[in-house]
């Protein structure tokens, strides 16, 4: 029998209950990943083939961590006939859907080499379609409409999406044109991965049967974050064998704004009435003070599954409450505390984190950290390689190297606009599928071009000529790539394209500067190699750098700056939660949208990131739209038990106690020695 002796009784029960539906209610810091990995290893040791096991989570990082832990649990996994080890499938929802669609998407009218558009690419399509379907007088926010389109896709045909009627009607119109534009580029977005997989399962049952036959045991991590489409996917795959284990915590459901349905966890019995519920409540992360405060706060949410986090750790320090004049004083004091911790208490920067509700709060904090020379790591923000102009640039370079790369060619075929509309590109894609060739090859076929109207035909021929003309320069040994690229982008008037799509002239200039900076690096490595080979090497390096940029997890010894939404799943010994004010946390929108419970869960998540010390602050005023606006403490602060908190504003006026003073001087002497 597999060794589950290292687990506590509840974890052991969760790991050993293999058959039938199971709900593991795993509170914050209760060791759910440890339990899940033991469960997978236990299945294999009980004789279940790893190929029959599917574990789905929400991030690649979580999937990798689980894969590594399972590998340690199974040093000698079963092997196939060819000697290769059998492994369970541990991946994200989106990765699972990509695997399924790569096998079957041709049944839905796409080619197998479809490309997945990033968020910036999706937004670019939204802006383009929006300008075509609305007049100049219509003031619509592309990001908000894009989010609404995403909600509509994930809600499914029977789902409810809240919003005013005009916005919903515009989003529906936008969605049809947006989907058409993506299809024309043989592209899908993240939502399509789920939506198209469900469409495939409903229209082609044999694809679903293949999936069911393979995955006899299904586990879903972070179940409280699933949306309607993800729930339906899980239900379809698991509804026959019913060996499904979902792991989650309704108290940490904080993504309702992007379609997560807390009801998936609260109402699981509707679909699996025989479900067994196992609670994990022993917390291994935080002190008793922090947990007692978190429990007191979350009890104010009326609709939740009851649970009470507890710890075998000590009581720990009280929660420190600060009141500041404004955000600058808040930032300067927090940074001073961080530096005092490092110098007097020997607490390194990487054990300290600053949490905030909105990205705009990071500005004064970054200013104060830079001023004091404190290294920091800001989690989130747009990757350099995810910017539209950089993706356009790389797509052009890839097209010059390999014009048969459909995804790259279709991305830039009409950028800037040159008469190759969505409809034209969609017809070219269909022709390429019909002739069994790339879109580039279809463009060069006379029998394909003759099917188009004269204007479209001329546009196709002009594009082919453009690519071929500039591609020839890559065969000239004396070509300087930076100059070659600069001339090309000047010839196609790309800067004008940026000025048209970017309302702010300064932003357009910044985008051009990004491009020029990247162009300047084209000739740096391997000048002795032929230009085409140098360009290929450059693209390989860029791809690897982009992957590394998107995968920065270890920032070394640096303070972490992170939003309360991004911090879920993480933990830090010392946490500073700033800006806990009405209008920020809870957010001003929560009163209108009826999401106060979710805002409280967000506060709960932030509290439970802290392991040893938690400091919470709010300001008397904050800079908004260029002027100081009065602020009020968050109503959530009243829900913290007084006996668990210490008012540092009052404490700062009192002299330091004798013992504390001695300890501080001793730490300073040790530092100087």
XYZ file of C-alpha atoms in Angstrom:
673
model
C 0.000 0.000 0.000
C 1.214 3.505 -0.827
C 2.627 5.509 2.073
C 0.160 8.180 3.205
C 1.572 8.323 6.742
C 2.990 11.834 6.211
C -0.526 13.268 5.798
C -2.901 14.379 8.538
C -6.119 12.303 8.956
C -8.258 14.528 6.687
C -5.575 14.721 4.002
C -5.160 10.926 4.193
C -8.891 10.386 3.698
C -8.893 12.775 0.715
C -5.910 11.009 -0.890
C -7.303 7.501 -0.376
C -10.903 8.105 -1.555
C -10.530 7.248 -5.241
C -13.903 6.108 -6.554
C -16.960 8.281 -7.118
C -17.289 12.076 -6.823
C -15.292 13.798 -4.061
C -15.197 17.469 -3.009
C -12.064 18.393 -1.052
C -12.769 21.698 0.703
C -9.199 22.925 1.143
C -8.857 26.128 3.142
C -5.935 28.524 2.643
C -2.556 26.974 3.489
C -3.963 23.514 4.308
C -1.626 21.531 2.052
C -3.928 20.790 -0.866
C -1.102 20.389 -3.420
C 0.600 17.884 -1.111
C -2.699 16.023 -0.762
C -3.348 16.003 -4.509
C 0.119 14.723 -5.420
C -0.146 11.949 -2.820
C -3.552 11.102 -4.283
C -2.134 10.737 -7.818
C 0.765 8.594 -6.549
C -1.639 6.495 -4.459
C -3.789 5.823 -7.555
C -0.780 4.562 -9.516
C 0.434 2.415 -6.632
C -3.068 0.930 -6.386
C -2.772 -0.247 -9.999
C -4.515 2.541 -11.925
C -2.624 3.268 -15.155
C -1.150 6.805 -15.131
C -2.547 7.292 -18.658
C -6.064 7.080 -17.204
C -5.451 9.965 -14.777
C -6.192 13.605 -15.638
C -5.411 16.450 -13.220
C -6.461 19.929 -14.347
C -5.397 23.186 -12.750
C -5.386 26.873 -13.695
C -1.763 27.893 -14.178
C 1.225 26.362 -15.896
C 3.238 26.998 -12.741
C 0.793 24.944 -10.638
C 0.779 22.166 -13.247
C 4.595 22.046 -13.324
C 4.802 21.984 -9.532
C 2.337 19.091 -9.372
C 4.196 17.182 -12.117
C 7.487 17.550 -10.217
C 5.964 16.452 -6.909
C 4.256 13.430 -8.479
C 7.562 12.440 -10.138
C 9.230 12.434 -6.693
C 6.408 10.286 -5.305
C 6.816 7.819 -8.191
C 10.567 7.262 -8.668
C 9.828 4.090 -10.696
C 6.677 4.772 -12.745
C 5.101 2.011 -14.887
C 6.401 1.828 -18.459
C 4.974 1.298 -21.927
C 6.033 -1.579 -24.150
C 8.590 0.713 -25.806
C 10.187 1.390 -22.412
C 8.945 4.980 -22.047
C 7.414 5.862 -18.653
C 3.651 6.179 -18.369
C 2.696 9.581 -16.948
C -0.575 11.094 -15.775
C -1.838 14.120 -17.715
C -1.327 17.148 -15.470
C -2.105 20.405 -17.260
C -4.288 23.520 -17.399
C -7.818 23.562 -18.846
C -6.492 25.440 -21.842
C -3.603 23.019 -22.423
C -6.029 20.097 -22.302
C -8.262 21.771 -24.870
C -5.292 22.506 -27.146
C -4.376 18.779 -27.082
C -7.924 17.815 -27.986
C -8.282 20.468 -30.710
C -4.930 19.688 -32.343
C -6.371 16.213 -32.997
C -9.898 17.154 -34.025
C -10.233 20.877 -34.954
C -10.380 20.140 -38.718
C -13.914 18.879 -38.052
C -14.822 22.447 -37.077
C -13.400 24.071 -40.219
C -9.984 25.115 -38.906
C -6.536 23.869 -39.883
C -4.486 21.918 -37.342
C -1.764 24.588 -37.219
C -4.148 27.167 -35.701
C -2.521 29.901 -33.627
C -3.647 31.088 -30.191
C -3.901 34.877 -29.961
C -2.517 36.615 -26.887
C -4.584 39.178 -24.981
C -2.939 42.085 -26.814
C -3.614 40.448 -30.179
C -7.249 39.856 -29.203
C -7.594 43.495 -28.149
C -6.130 44.594 -31.475
C -8.842 42.645 -33.323
C -11.533 44.096 -31.039
C -10.371 47.672 -31.746
C -10.315 47.015 -35.480
C -13.804 45.464 -35.567
C -15.177 48.136 -33.246
C -14.044 50.926 -35.545
C -15.839 49.185 -38.425
C -19.202 48.624 -36.676
C -19.544 51.857 -34.674
C -19.671 55.471 -35.708
C -17.235 58.140 -34.558
C -19.734 59.383 -31.978
C -19.943 56.005 -30.206
C -17.689 56.025 -27.145
C -17.030 52.367 -26.343
C -14.158 51.026 -24.215
C -12.506 48.198 -26.218
C -11.175 46.493 -23.060
C -14.573 46.463 -21.346
C -16.293 45.159 -24.486
C -13.596 42.524 -24.937
C -14.178 41.384 -21.340
C -17.932 41.291 -22.031
C -17.382 39.179 -25.186
C -15.264 36.819 -23.086
C -18.036 36.556 -20.467
C -20.612 35.832 -23.204
C -18.456 33.049 -24.634
C -17.818 31.395 -21.285
C -21.399 31.707 -20.049
C -22.630 29.471 -22.866
C -26.023 29.701 -24.600
C -28.018 29.451 -21.341
C -25.801 31.562 -19.099
C -26.579 34.990 -17.678
C -24.179 37.865 -18.268
C -24.856 41.077 -16.388
C -24.509 44.432 -18.137
C -26.637 47.207 -19.581
C -28.687 46.275 -22.649
C -26.825 48.559 -25.069
C -23.408 47.179 -24.077
C -24.632 43.576 -24.321
C -26.187 44.201 -27.755
C -22.953 45.811 -28.997
C -20.900 42.957 -27.508
C -23.055 40.395 -29.367
C -22.503 42.234 -32.682
C -18.830 42.586 -31.917
C -18.532 38.909 -31.048
C -19.796 37.733 -34.458
C -17.343 39.931 -36.389
C -14.536 39.235 -33.908
C -14.959 35.452 -34.231
C -14.992 35.809 -38.017
C -11.769 37.867 -37.951
C -10.038 35.240 -35.814
C -11.240 32.397 -38.017
C -9.912 34.276 -41.061
C -6.453 34.175 -39.469
C -6.834 30.491 -38.497
C -6.606 31.795 -34.945
C -8.452 31.199 -31.677
C -8.467 33.033 -28.366
C -8.283 31.490 -24.883
C -12.058 31.350 -24.574
C -12.347 29.603 -27.957
C -10.167 26.768 -26.691
C -12.954 25.869 -24.262
C -15.905 26.883 -26.437
C -14.643 24.993 -29.504
C -13.837 21.888 -27.439
C -17.405 21.883 -26.098
C -18.725 22.421 -29.648
C -16.602 19.493 -30.795
C -17.928 17.242 -28.003
C -21.562 18.164 -28.737
C -21.314 17.883 -32.539
C -18.865 14.965 -32.724
C -19.650 12.553 -29.841
C -16.900 10.174 -30.959
C -14.310 12.800 -29.886
C -15.917 12.944 -26.433
C -15.987 9.134 -26.182
C -12.276 9.023 -26.998
C -11.619 11.507 -24.187
C -13.814 9.604 -21.704
C -12.164 6.297 -22.557
C -8.729 7.770 -21.891
C -9.417 9.740 -18.701
C -11.129 7.461 -16.183
C -10.079 9.511 -13.148
C -10.475 13.284 -13.275
C -9.233 15.856 -10.748
C -9.820 19.607 -10.890
C -7.758 21.963 -8.715
C -8.862 25.513 -7.760
C -12.422 24.418 -8.516
C -13.923 27.640 -7.141
C -12.372 29.461 -10.121
C -14.122 27.411 -12.824
C -16.535 29.156 -15.167
C -19.610 27.685 -16.877
C -17.623 26.340 -19.856
C -14.982 24.688 -17.648
C -17.654 23.116 -15.454
C -19.455 21.744 -18.527
C -16.184 20.326 -19.869
C -15.479 18.575 -16.557
C -19.057 17.297 -16.322
C -19.044 15.881 -19.867
C -15.762 14.010 -19.413
C -16.622 12.656 -15.926
C -20.400 12.096 -16.120
C -20.190 8.386 -17.043
C -17.455 6.974 -14.790
C -18.103 9.696 -12.134
C -14.603 9.301 -10.686
C -14.161 13.031 -10.297
C -12.366 14.831 -7.479
C -12.656 18.615 -7.254
C -10.505 20.642 -4.883
C -11.311 24.194 -3.919
C -12.315 26.779 -1.357
C -15.397 28.930 -1.849
C -13.853 31.470 0.572
C -11.130 32.107 -2.021
C -13.436 32.597 -5.023
C -12.290 36.041 -6.233
C -12.619 35.865 -10.028
C -16.355 36.406 -10.538
C -15.526 39.440 -12.721
C -13.969 37.135 -15.291
C -16.719 34.541 -15.246
C -15.841 32.231 -12.329
C -19.014 30.662 -10.904
C -18.874 30.102 -7.143
C -22.111 28.101 -7.560
C -20.066 25.359 -9.286
C -18.641 24.565 -5.843
C -21.614 25.499 -3.658
C -24.149 23.542 -5.763
C -22.043 20.525 -6.759
C -24.617 18.148 -5.239
C -27.089 19.126 -7.986
C -24.994 17.255 -10.536
C -23.256 14.737 -8.293
C -25.713 14.032 -5.438
C -23.544 11.198 -4.105
C -20.509 13.489 -3.656
C -18.377 12.944 -0.552
C -17.219 16.207 1.113
C -13.862 16.201 2.953
C -12.659 19.371 4.733
C -9.008 20.354 5.135
C -8.887 22.955 7.921
C -5.433 22.625 9.521
C -3.375 25.535 8.229
C 0.411 25.103 7.971
C 1.185 28.680 6.894
C 0.081 31.330 9.362
C 0.088 32.182 13.055
C -3.081 31.871 15.142
C -3.589 35.670 15.237
C -3.659 35.864 11.437
C -5.976 32.851 11.092
C -8.366 34.018 13.813
C -8.631 37.397 12.081
C -9.262 35.743 8.702
C -11.932 33.445 10.165
C -13.673 36.412 11.834
C -13.784 38.368 8.567
C -15.037 35.590 6.283
C -17.815 34.548 8.678
C -19.626 37.722 7.576
C -20.309 36.167 4.154
C -23.760 34.550 4.327
C -23.491 31.980 1.483
C -20.499 29.727 2.068
C -19.585 26.205 3.123
C -18.709 26.384 6.828
C -15.082 25.782 7.746
C -12.704 27.024 10.451
C -8.983 27.322 9.803
C -6.764 26.410 12.752
C -3.036 26.070 13.330
C -0.683 24.218 15.640
C 1.630 27.266 15.425
C 2.029 29.928 18.121
C -0.303 32.899 18.597
C 2.236 35.206 16.925
C 2.291 39.000 16.776
C -0.918 41.030 16.549
C -1.942 42.502 13.196
C -0.432 45.969 12.856
C -2.812 48.740 11.725
C -1.429 51.989 10.249
C -3.189 55.244 9.348
C -1.333 57.587 6.974
C -1.886 61.128 5.734
C -1.635 60.168 2.034
C -0.215 57.527 -0.335
C 3.273 59.082 -0.297
C 3.557 58.859 3.483
C 2.162 55.324 3.269
C 4.763 54.292 0.662
C 7.691 55.938 2.485
C 6.766 54.378 5.848
C 6.209 50.900 4.393
C 9.617 51.066 2.679
C 11.202 52.262 5.956
C 9.631 49.278 7.749
C 10.961 46.936 5.068
C 14.477 48.366 5.409
C 14.290 48.237 9.226
C 13.267 44.575 8.958
C 16.233 43.869 6.704
C 18.868 45.776 8.637
C 17.792 45.383 12.271
C 15.878 42.103 12.113
C 17.887 40.394 9.349
C 14.747 39.717 7.274
C 15.748 39.615 3.589
C 13.793 41.541 0.965
C 12.438 38.365 -0.654
C 10.567 37.459 2.546
C 8.572 40.713 2.369
C 5.670 41.612 0.081
C 3.451 44.629 -0.523
C -0.145 43.853 -1.583
C -2.525 46.366 -3.163
C -5.973 46.301 -4.796
C -5.258 48.129 -8.090
C -2.154 48.496 -10.263
C -2.230 52.301 -10.033
C -1.310 52.013 -6.320
C 2.103 50.646 -7.327
C 3.407 54.018 -8.590
C 4.185 55.747 -5.230
C 5.464 52.435 -3.830
C 7.886 51.965 -6.740
C 9.045 55.583 -6.359
C 9.779 55.092 -2.640
C 11.530 51.748 -3.204
C 13.769 53.212 -5.926
C 14.580 56.237 -3.780
C 15.830 53.955 -0.982
C 17.625 51.575 -3.357
C 15.418 48.620 -2.457
C 15.267 45.887 -5.094
C 11.720 44.878 -5.954
C 9.827 42.590 -8.319
C 6.504 43.857 -9.710
C 4.342 40.858 -10.601
C 1.978 41.459 -13.509
C 2.113 44.146 -16.174
C 2.426 43.586 -19.883
C 5.383 41.624 -21.204
C 7.514 43.490 -23.753
C 6.990 40.635 -26.212
C 3.219 40.799 -25.817
C 2.964 44.302 -27.272
C 1.173 44.630 -30.607
C 4.022 46.364 -32.415
C 6.546 43.733 -31.266
C 4.269 40.871 -32.302
C 3.681 42.515 -35.704
C 7.426 42.973 -36.147
C 8.220 39.360 -35.252
C 5.381 38.079 -37.467
C 6.863 39.990 -40.438
C 10.336 38.572 -39.745
C 8.917 35.050 -39.468
C 7.073 35.546 -42.755
C 10.316 36.591 -44.488
C 12.071 33.504 -43.122
C 9.149 31.149 -43.787
C 6.155 32.551 -45.719
C 4.397 29.195 -45.255
C 3.913 30.054 -41.547
C 0.160 30.666 -41.863
C -0.267 32.234 -38.426
C 2.443 34.873 -38.940
C 1.445 35.621 -42.539
C -2.256 36.014 -41.731
C -1.410 38.275 -38.796
C 0.393 40.851 -40.944
C -1.240 40.345 -44.360
C -3.446 43.404 -43.794
C -1.217 45.367 -41.383
C -1.166 48.151 -42.439
C -4.441 47.846 -44.366
C -3.726 46.900 -48.001
C -7.019 45.472 -49.269
C -6.658 41.986 -47.750
C -9.827 42.146 -45.642
C -11.041 39.548 -43.125
C -13.301 38.071 -45.802
C -10.431 37.841 -48.312
C -8.132 36.194 -45.771
C -10.895 33.793 -44.725
C -11.371 32.763 -48.381
C -7.617 32.344 -48.813
C -7.519 30.148 -45.709
C -10.394 28.039 -47.084
C -8.597 27.761 -50.453
C -5.396 26.645 -48.723
C -7.338 23.928 -46.886
C -9.022 22.865 -50.127
C -5.715 22.669 -52.039
C -3.840 21.115 -49.120
C -1.201 23.862 -49.059
C -0.158 26.941 -47.059
C -1.955 30.279 -47.448
C 1.206 31.668 -49.120
C 1.148 28.850 -51.673
C -2.567 29.510 -52.264
C -1.834 33.212 -52.844
C 0.652 32.256 -55.585
C -1.744 29.892 -57.384
C -3.360 31.535 -60.451
C -6.425 29.276 -60.137
C -6.975 30.600 -56.592
C -6.414 34.285 -57.430
C -8.815 34.167 -60.386
C -11.672 33.470 -57.963
C -11.297 36.956 -56.414
C -12.606 40.342 -57.546
C -9.998 42.454 -59.432
C -9.259 44.732 -56.449
C -8.693 41.820 -54.030
C -6.669 39.966 -56.668
C -4.397 43.001 -57.129
C -3.980 43.289 -53.345
C -2.906 39.614 -53.127
C -0.402 40.010 -55.990
C 1.020 43.243 -54.510
C 1.496 41.560 -51.102
C 3.288 38.557 -52.645
C 5.558 40.920 -54.574
C 6.301 42.972 -51.429
C 7.354 39.914 -49.401
C 9.423 38.442 -52.237
C 11.199 41.749 -53.005
C 12.348 42.326 -49.425
C 13.069 38.638 -48.864
C 15.676 38.712 -51.681
C 17.822 41.103 -49.617
C 18.347 38.313 -47.086
C 20.345 36.405 -49.703
C 22.771 39.325 -50.121
C 25.824 38.804 -47.863
C 26.266 42.566 -47.342
C 22.732 43.188 -46.002
C 22.633 44.886 -42.594
C 19.515 43.524 -40.920
C 18.781 46.596 -38.770
C 18.867 48.910 -41.801
C 16.935 46.412 -43.933
C 14.151 46.173 -41.328
C 14.085 49.944 -40.833
C 13.693 50.563 -44.588
C 10.940 47.948 -44.843
C 8.866 49.363 -41.976
C 9.338 52.850 -43.375
C 8.197 51.694 -46.839
C 4.974 50.174 -45.508
C 4.253 53.291 -43.367
C 3.975 51.245 -40.197
C 4.397 54.343 -38.021
C 1.236 55.765 -39.615
C -0.566 52.537 -38.721
C 0.449 52.984 -35.072
C -0.683 56.610 -35.050
C -4.068 55.585 -36.450
C -4.651 52.828 -33.870
C -3.196 54.748 -30.909
C -5.184 57.855 -29.925
C -2.387 59.229 -27.756
C 0.525 60.505 -29.967
C 2.994 59.960 -27.114
C 1.956 56.296 -26.820
C 2.373 55.866 -30.588
C 5.884 57.333 -30.385
C 6.729 55.014 -27.459
C 5.604 52.050 -29.566
C 7.823 53.143 -32.457
C 10.710 53.543 -30.025
C 10.117 49.947 -28.845
C 10.412 48.823 -32.466
C 13.537 50.846 -33.187
C 15.216 49.520 -30.042
C 14.504 45.941 -31.081
C 15.611 46.556 -34.690
C 18.931 47.877 -33.413
C 19.718 44.459 -31.887
C 19.247 42.552 -35.171
C 22.932 42.735 -36.180
C 24.540 42.191 -32.784
C 25.200 38.422 -32.711
C 27.025 36.462 -35.439
C 27.816 39.195 -37.952
C 29.894 36.699 -39.957
C 26.846 34.514 -40.703
C 24.616 35.000 -43.808
C 21.736 37.466 -43.157
C 18.994 34.831 -43.448
C 20.746 32.588 -40.934
C 21.376 35.528 -38.583
C 17.703 36.442 -38.732
C 16.677 32.852 -37.977
C 19.036 32.777 -34.997
C 17.652 36.132 -33.782
C 14.071 34.805 -33.917
C 15.029 31.656 -31.996
C 16.696 33.734 -29.284
C 13.758 36.145 -29.104
C 11.296 33.263 -28.692
C 13.328 31.814 -25.835
C 13.709 35.237 -24.207
C 9.952 35.833 -24.476
C 9.303 32.496 -22.787
C 11.722 33.369 -20.015
C 10.181 36.824 -19.600
C 6.718 35.302 -19.201
C 8.059 32.743 -16.744
C 9.883 34.900 -14.240
C 9.151 33.240 -10.927
C 12.358 33.743 -8.970
C 13.378 37.381 -8.765
C 16.218 36.702 -6.291
C 16.419 38.863 -3.178
C 13.745 41.435 -3.967
C 10.567 42.746 -2.348
C 7.433 41.467 -4.115
C 4.849 44.014 -5.284
C 1.621 42.284 -6.230
C -2.123 42.886 -6.521
C -4.521 41.118 -4.186
C -5.973 39.225 -7.168
C -2.567 37.968 -8.311
C -1.368 36.871 -4.860
C -3.700 33.883 -4.456
C -1.689 30.683 -4.077
C 1.385 32.559 -2.819
C 2.713 33.102 0.698
C 5.169 35.531 2.304
C 6.574 35.684 5.846
C 5.953 39.453 6.072
C 3.016 41.128 4.306
C 2.117 44.828 4.002
C -1.462 45.222 2.748
C -1.875 48.874 1.718
C -4.821 51.066 0.718
C -7.532 49.207 2.660
C -10.108 51.935 2.080
C -13.708 52.267 0.963
C -13.686 52.472 -2.832
C -10.499 50.396 -3.116
C -11.187 47.375 -0.879
C -14.120 46.988 -1.159
C -13.988 48.486 -4.647
C -16.470 51.233 -5.475
C -18.078 49.015 -8.155
C -19.039 46.328 -5.616
C -22.039 48.285 -4.277
C -23.481 48.683 -7.792
C -22.671 45.147 -8.960
C -23.641 43.410 -5.714
C -20.189 41.855 -5.268
C -19.420 42.852 -1.674
C -19.070 39.174 -0.685
C -16.385 38.696 -3.346
C -14.528 41.799 -2.127
C -14.570 40.339 1.396
C -13.165 37.081 0.005
C -10.416 39.152 -1.636
C -9.585 40.718 1.753
C -9.571 37.198 3.270
C -7.188 35.945 0.565
C -4.837 38.890 1.217
C -4.831 38.253 4.991
C -4.081 34.539 4.560
C -0.953 35.196 2.428
C 0.893 36.283 5.606
C 2.880 33.695 7.529
C 4.385 35.621 10.476
C 3.602 39.340 10.246
C 0.693 41.240 8.712
C 0.514 45.043 8.509
C -2.596 46.760 7.120
C -2.744 50.455 6.214
C -5.144 53.101 4.916
C -4.803 56.794 4.045
C -6.701 59.968 4.927
C -6.489 61.154 1.327
C -5.264 59.849 -2.023
C -4.295 61.505 -5.307
C -7.029 61.056 -7.927
C -7.200 62.900 -11.245
C -4.474 65.299 -10.119
C -5.909 66.313 -6.753
C -6.048 64.927 -3.218
C -9.399 63.299 -2.481
C -10.509 62.322 1.078
C -10.481 58.567 1.855
C -12.233 56.512 4.521
C -11.101 53.304 6.224
C -12.565 50.116 4.732
C -15.684 48.751 6.423
C -13.839 45.390 6.498
C -11.435 46.760 9.129
C -14.316 46.828 11.641
C -14.646 43.063 11.173
C -11.129 42.437 12.543
C -11.327 41.533 16.288
C -9.787 44.352 18.348
C -7.849 41.978 20.597
C -5.952 40.641 17.542
C -4.835 44.098 16.318
C -2.370 46.771 17.372
C -2.877 50.408 16.366
C 0.599 51.402 15.187
C -0.446 55.030 14.736
C -0.962 55.248 18.508
C 1.994 52.972 19.248
C 4.345 55.213 17.267
C 3.700 58.024 19.763
C 4.805 55.849 22.703
C 8.466 55.330 23.650
C 10.000 51.966 22.787
C 9.995 49.521 25.732
C 13.288 48.656 27.475
C 13.383 45.029 26.296
C 12.453 45.910 22.723
C 15.115 48.643 22.720
C 17.775 46.204 23.897
C 16.803 43.689 21.215
C 16.979 46.350 18.504
C 20.444 47.549 19.584
C 21.679 43.957 19.764
C 20.496 43.353 16.203
C 22.211 46.545 15.027
C 25.492 45.581 16.736
C 25.327 42.159 15.086
C 24.760 43.818 11.700
C 27.751 46.169 12.194
C 29.982 43.295 13.336
